[in-house]
Short mmCIF file of C-alpha atoms and ligand atoms in Angstrom, two decimals:
data_model
loop_
_atom_site.label_atom_id
_atom_site.label_comp_id
_atom_site.label_asym_id
_atom_site.label_seq_id
_atom_site.Cartn_x
_atom_site.Cartn_y
_atom_site.Cartn_z
CA MET A 94 0.00 0.00 0.00
CA ALA A 95 1.28 3.46 -0.87
CA GLU A 96 2.04 6.14 1.68
CA ASP A 97 -1.27 7.86 1.07
CA GLY A 98 -3.01 4.66 2.16
CA ARG A 99 -5.22 4.31 -0.89
CA ARG A 100 -5.10 0.98 -2.63
CA LEU A 101 -6.29 0.83 -6.25
CA GLU A 102 -7.95 -2.23 -7.78
CA LEU A 103 -6.17 -3.53 -10.85
CA PHE A 104 -8.26 -3.30 -14.03
CA THR A 105 -6.97 -5.89 -16.50
CA VAL A 106 -9.73 -5.96 -19.07
CA VAL A 107 -8.33 -5.72 -22.59
CA PRO A 108 -11.25 -4.41 -24.65
CA ALA A 109 -11.89 -5.48 -28.21
CA ARG A 110 -12.92 -1.89 -28.96
CA ALA A 111 -11.94 1.20 -26.95
CA LEU A 112 -13.07 4.79 -27.42
CA VAL A 113 -11.42 7.84 -25.84
CA VAL A 114 -13.53 11.02 -25.84
CA VAL A 115 -11.85 14.27 -24.80
CA ALA A 116 -12.26 18.02 -25.29
CA HIS A 117 -9.04 19.02 -27.08
CA PRO A 118 -6.26 17.56 -29.17
CA ASP A 119 -3.60 16.49 -26.59
CA ASP A 120 -6.08 15.75 -23.74
CA GLY A 121 -6.36 12.13 -24.79
CA ASP A 122 -2.61 11.66 -24.63
CA PHE A 123 -2.37 12.99 -21.09
CA LEU A 124 -5.41 10.92 -20.17
CA ALA A 125 -4.88 7.57 -21.83
CA ALA A 126 -1.89 7.34 -24.20
CA SER A 127 0.01 4.69 -22.27
CA VAL A 128 -3.14 2.64 -21.70
CA LEU A 129 -4.05 2.82 -25.39
CA ALA A 130 -0.51 1.71 -26.23
CA ALA A 131 -0.90 -1.24 -23.84
CA TRP A 132 -4.30 -2.23 -25.18
CA VAL A 133 -3.38 -1.86 -28.85
CA ARG A 134 -0.30 -3.99 -28.22
CA GLN A 135 -2.70 -6.68 -26.98
CA GLY A 136 -5.07 -6.44 -29.93
CA THR A 137 -7.53 -3.66 -29.08
CA ARG A 138 -8.92 -1.50 -31.88
CA ALA A 139 -8.98 2.04 -30.51
CA THR A 140 -10.56 5.33 -31.54
CA VAL A 141 -9.67 8.80 -30.26
CA CYS A 142 -12.50 11.34 -30.53
CA VAL A 143 -11.75 15.03 -29.91
CA VAL A 144 -14.90 17.08 -29.34
CA THR A 145 -13.60 20.61 -30.07
CA ASP A 146 -11.41 21.80 -32.93
CA GLY A 147 -8.67 23.07 -30.59
CA ASP A 148 -8.56 26.40 -32.43
CA ALA A 149 -8.31 28.49 -29.23
CA GLY A 150 -5.09 26.89 -28.00
CA SER A 151 -2.75 29.80 -28.77
CA ASP A 152 -1.90 33.29 -27.49
CA ASP A 153 -1.23 34.51 -31.05
CA PRO A 154 -4.13 36.76 -32.15
CA THR A 155 -2.82 36.92 -35.76
CA LEU A 156 -3.43 33.25 -36.53
CA PRO A 157 -6.21 32.96 -39.14
CA PRO A 158 -9.31 31.07 -37.97
CA GLY A 159 -8.95 27.34 -38.48
CA ALA A 160 -5.17 27.34 -38.95
CA LEU A 161 -4.40 26.10 -35.47
CA ALA A 162 -7.25 23.59 -35.64
CA ARG A 163 -5.66 22.02 -38.72
CA THR A 164 -2.25 21.94 -37.05
CA ARG A 165 -3.61 20.39 -33.88
CA LEU A 166 -5.63 17.71 -35.67
CA ALA A 167 -2.48 16.76 -37.59
CA GLU A 168 -0.59 16.65 -34.27
CA GLN A 169 -3.27 14.44 -32.75
CA ARG A 170 -3.10 12.04 -35.69
CA ALA A 171 0.68 11.86 -35.36
CA ALA A 172 0.41 11.36 -31.60
CA SER A 173 -2.16 8.58 -31.93
CA ALA A 174 -0.03 6.93 -34.63
CA GLN A 175 2.72 6.64 -32.00
CA LEU A 176 0.30 4.37 -30.10
CA GLY A 177 -0.79 2.35 -33.11
CA VAL A 178 -4.14 4.18 -33.28
CA ASP A 179 -5.20 5.33 -36.75
CA ASP A 180 -8.85 6.18 -36.06
CA VAL A 181 -8.87 9.83 -34.90
CA ARG A 182 -12.07 11.85 -35.14
CA CYS A 183 -12.80 15.51 -34.49
CA LEU A 184 -16.37 16.65 -33.82
CA ASP A 185 -15.40 20.28 -34.62
CA PHE A 186 -17.26 22.10 -31.86
CA PRO A 187 -15.68 25.51 -31.12
CA ASP A 188 -12.77 25.34 -28.70
CA GLY A 189 -13.29 27.20 -25.44
CA MET A 190 -17.07 27.32 -25.72
CA LEU A 191 -18.05 23.70 -25.22
CA GLU A 192 -21.21 22.99 -23.26
CA ASN A 193 -23.05 19.75 -22.60
CA THR A 194 -25.81 20.46 -25.11
CA LEU A 195 -28.04 17.96 -26.89
CA ALA A 196 -26.11 18.67 -30.11
CA VAL A 197 -22.84 17.62 -28.45
CA ARG A 198 -24.45 14.60 -26.85
CA ARG A 199 -25.94 13.55 -30.18
CA ALA A 200 -22.55 13.83 -31.90
CA VAL A 201 -20.98 11.63 -29.22
CA VAL A 202 -23.86 9.13 -29.45
CA ARG A 203 -23.19 8.85 -33.18
CA VAL A 204 -19.55 7.96 -32.52
CA LEU A 205 -20.50 5.50 -29.77
CA ARG A 206 -22.91 3.71 -32.08
CA GLN A 207 -20.37 3.65 -34.90
CA VAL A 208 -17.40 2.48 -32.82
CA ARG A 209 -19.43 0.28 -30.42
CA PRO A 210 -16.75 0.24 -27.70
CA ASP A 211 -16.43 -2.13 -24.76
CA VAL A 212 -14.59 0.59 -22.83
CA VAL A 213 -14.99 4.37 -22.99
CA VAL A 214 -12.34 6.62 -21.45
CA THR A 215 -13.29 10.24 -20.81
CA MET A 216 -12.74 13.21 -18.50
CA ASP A 217 -14.15 13.59 -14.99
CA PRO A 218 -16.94 16.17 -15.39
CA SER A 219 -17.10 16.82 -11.64
CA ARG A 220 -13.67 18.43 -11.41
CA TYR A 221 -13.60 22.20 -11.14
CA TRP A 222 -10.04 22.29 -9.81
CA PHE A 223 -7.00 20.13 -9.10
CA ASP A 224 -5.09 22.17 -6.58
CA ARG A 225 -4.39 25.79 -5.66
CA GLY A 226 -2.57 26.33 -8.94
CA TYR A 227 -4.87 24.73 -11.47
CA LEU A 228 -8.53 25.25 -12.33
CA ASN A 229 -9.96 22.67 -14.69
CA HIS A 230 -10.90 23.80 -18.20
CA PRO A 231 -14.69 24.06 -18.64
CA ASP A 232 -14.41 22.23 -21.99
CA HIS A 233 -12.98 19.23 -20.11
CA ARG A 234 -15.99 19.13 -17.81
CA ALA A 235 -18.41 19.54 -20.70
CA ALA A 236 -16.78 16.81 -22.80
CA GLY A 237 -16.89 14.40 -19.86
CA ALA A 238 -20.50 15.25 -19.02
CA ALA A 239 -21.68 14.91 -22.61
CA THR A 240 -19.90 11.58 -22.93
CA LEU A 241 -21.41 10.13 -19.76
CA ASP A 242 -24.86 11.30 -20.86
CA ALA A 243 -24.28 9.80 -24.30
CA VAL A 244 -23.19 6.44 -22.86
CA PHE A 245 -26.19 6.41 -20.56
CA PRO A 246 -28.87 6.52 -21.63
CA SER A 247 -28.81 7.96 -25.14
CA ALA A 248 -26.51 5.58 -27.07
CA ARG A 249 -28.37 2.65 -25.53
CA ASP A 250 -31.91 3.80 -26.29
CA ALA A 251 -33.40 3.33 -29.75
CA ARG A 252 -35.83 6.16 -29.12
CA ALA A 253 -33.09 8.65 -28.26
CA PHE A 254 -32.07 10.65 -31.35
CA PRO A 255 -34.22 8.28 -33.47
CA GLU A 256 -32.94 9.80 -36.70
CA LEU A 257 -29.57 8.15 -36.05
CA LEU A 258 -31.24 4.77 -36.35
CA ARG A 259 -33.71 5.79 -39.06
CA GLU A 260 -31.37 7.71 -41.35
CA GLU A 261 -27.91 6.36 -40.53
CA ARG A 262 -28.84 2.83 -39.41
CA LEU A 263 -26.88 3.28 -36.19
CA GLU A 264 -28.18 0.64 -33.83
CA PRO A 265 -28.28 1.32 -30.08
CA HIS A 266 -25.15 0.36 -28.22
CA LYS A 267 -24.53 -0.33 -24.57
CA THR A 268 -21.00 0.33 -23.32
CA ARG A 269 -19.81 -2.03 -20.57
CA TYR A 270 -17.07 0.01 -18.88
CA VAL A 271 -16.42 3.73 -18.46
CA LEU A 272 -13.08 4.99 -17.14
CA LEU A 273 -12.81 8.58 -15.94
CA GLY A 274 -9.34 10.06 -16.19
CA ALA A 275 -7.91 12.76 -13.91
CA ALA A 276 -10.67 11.71 -11.55
CA ALA A 277 -11.28 13.20 -8.13
CA ASP A 278 -11.84 9.74 -6.70
CA ASP A 279 -9.88 7.27 -8.80
CA ASP A 280 -10.39 3.67 -7.69
CA ILE A 281 -8.71 1.46 -10.28
CA ALA A 282 -5.37 1.27 -12.06
CA VAL A 283 -4.57 -0.05 -15.52
CA PRO A 284 -1.16 -1.76 -15.62
CA ILE A 285 1.24 -0.52 -18.29
CA THR A 286 4.83 -1.27 -19.27
CA ALA A 287 7.85 0.98 -19.67
CA GLU A 288 7.41 0.57 -23.42
CA ASP A 289 3.85 1.92 -23.13
CA LEU A 290 5.07 4.89 -21.10
CA GLU A 291 7.72 5.68 -23.72
CA ALA A 292 4.98 5.58 -26.36
CA LYS A 293 2.99 8.08 -24.27
CA LEU A 294 5.98 10.41 -24.13
CA ARG A 295 6.42 10.16 -27.90
CA ALA A 296 2.70 10.91 -28.33
CA LEU A 297 2.91 13.95 -26.06
CA GLY A 298 5.96 15.06 -28.03
CA GLU A 299 3.84 15.37 -31.18
CA HIS A 300 1.79 18.25 -29.73
CA ARG A 301 4.48 20.77 -30.61
CA SER A 302 2.11 23.72 -31.00
CA GLN A 303 1.09 23.33 -27.36
CA PHE A 304 4.11 22.42 -25.23
CA ASP A 305 7.61 21.02 -25.15
CA ALA A 306 7.23 17.46 -23.88
CA HIS A 307 10.91 17.05 -23.05
CA ASP A 308 10.38 18.28 -19.50
CA MET A 309 7.51 15.88 -18.90
CA ALA A 310 9.36 12.58 -18.75
CA PRO A 311 10.32 12.71 -15.03
CA TRP A 312 6.80 13.70 -14.05
CA VAL A 313 5.18 11.04 -16.25
CA TRP A 314 7.47 8.30 -14.90
CA GLU A 315 7.08 9.37 -11.28
CA ARG A 316 3.31 9.39 -11.54
CA ALA A 317 3.12 5.94 -13.18
CA ARG A 318 5.42 4.49 -10.51
CA GLU A 319 3.35 6.04 -7.73
CA VAL A 320 0.14 4.59 -9.18
CA GLY A 321 1.93 1.26 -9.62
CA LEU A 322 2.81 1.27 -5.92
CA ARG A 323 -0.81 1.81 -5.05
CA SER A 324 -1.91 -1.12 -7.21
CA GLY A 325 0.86 -3.68 -6.74
CA VAL A 326 2.50 -3.42 -10.17
CA GLU A 327 5.52 -1.54 -11.43
CA LEU A 328 3.70 1.04 -13.57
CA ALA A 329 0.03 1.95 -13.94
CA GLU A 330 -2.44 4.73 -14.76
CA PRO A 331 -5.36 5.63 -12.44
CA TYR A 332 -9.05 5.99 -13.27
CA ARG A 333 -12.50 5.99 -11.73
CA LEU A 334 -14.32 2.90 -13.03
CA PHE A 335 -17.98 2.37 -13.85
CA ASP A 336 -19.03 -1.17 -14.72
CA LEU A 337 -22.38 -0.88 -16.47
CA ALA A 338 -23.04 -4.61 -16.36
CA PRO A 339 -26.33 -5.76 -17.87
CA GLY A 340 -29.21 -5.75 -15.44
CA PRO A 341 -31.52 -8.75 -14.84
CA SER A 342 -33.81 -7.70 -17.70
CA GLN A 343 -30.92 -7.35 -20.17
CA ARG A 344 -29.19 -10.70 -19.92
CA GLU A 345 -29.19 -11.14 -23.66
CA GLU A 346 -26.58 -8.37 -23.89
CA PRO A 347 -23.06 -9.60 -24.66
CA GLY A 348 -20.65 -9.75 -21.75
CA PRO A 349 -17.03 -8.56 -21.72
CA ALA A 350 -14.68 -9.57 -24.53
CA ALA A 351 -13.37 -13.12 -24.53
CA GLY A 352 -10.40 -13.44 -22.22
CA ALA A 353 -11.29 -10.28 -20.33
CA GLU A 354 -10.49 -10.39 -16.68
CA VAL A 355 -10.87 -8.04 -13.74
CA LEU A 356 -8.77 -8.46 -10.63
CA VAL A 357 -10.43 -6.91 -7.62
CA GLY A 358 -8.29 -5.59 -4.78
CA ASP A 359 -9.22 -3.87 -1.55
CA PRO A 360 -12.33 -1.68 -1.56
CA PRO A 361 -11.47 1.90 -2.54
CA ALA A 362 -10.84 4.40 0.26
CA PRO A 363 -12.57 7.80 0.43
CA PRO A 364 -11.62 10.39 -2.20
CA ARG A 365 -8.54 12.55 -1.86
CA PRO A 366 -7.48 15.49 -4.00
CA THR A 367 -4.96 14.78 -6.74
CA THR A 368 -2.68 17.40 -8.22
CA ASP A 369 -0.92 15.63 -10.99
CA TRP A 370 -2.76 16.17 -14.23
CA GLY A 371 -3.30 19.15 -16.51
ZN1 ZN B 182 -7.71 20.26 -22.81
#
């Protein structure tokens, strides 16, 4: 058990299909790059979906509209390629103005029904701050909230956004697991390898318009080791888990992917603030 006393259950499901939904290009690589690298290495087909166009991510007022969005989408594709992920989608909502509207939820429902993931990774919509020095971006909260609302109930219900079924033949889809990243009350850890962590650093290094990733390696390694200590492995990434297992009336739903396995550790302790993600 780590010095903070919180033990994390180990989450060892390797999904057949995984979907990461985040607000901006680069968020997904902070949130899940090493885990995507680990899953893809084991056969997962993964999709990264960015909800905004990222066009506000600069202090340069002379940039023409759309120029930065194009740069950042190219950076996200290059970053995801470092993880073996070639399915990158942008929903093109305006950066900096994202709200959890029905239009955003509908766009995420469309992706959920197209990708049909076993696991969705998204951002904790409950987080307004991380510590004294960092307020959470409202787009992060909105992307997380819209994704949770899309997973349940809208993607699952045939009568939600019925035109998606009628006009695009997108059948309802029920996602089994949701993982919230940068969560206020993380309770599971996904084991990763040093190779996966190096892939994450290469992915972060592709977001050149946003930051210089060279300084991040010590922080990224330290964090993965600390989470590993809390979960009994060398390296891991922390999340809050929701297991949306079929209820008694839905037993015809498919279960987890063949070979999937969840190791359950000690029950999670009460939440504590975390300060390690931006
Ligand atoms: Zn962001």
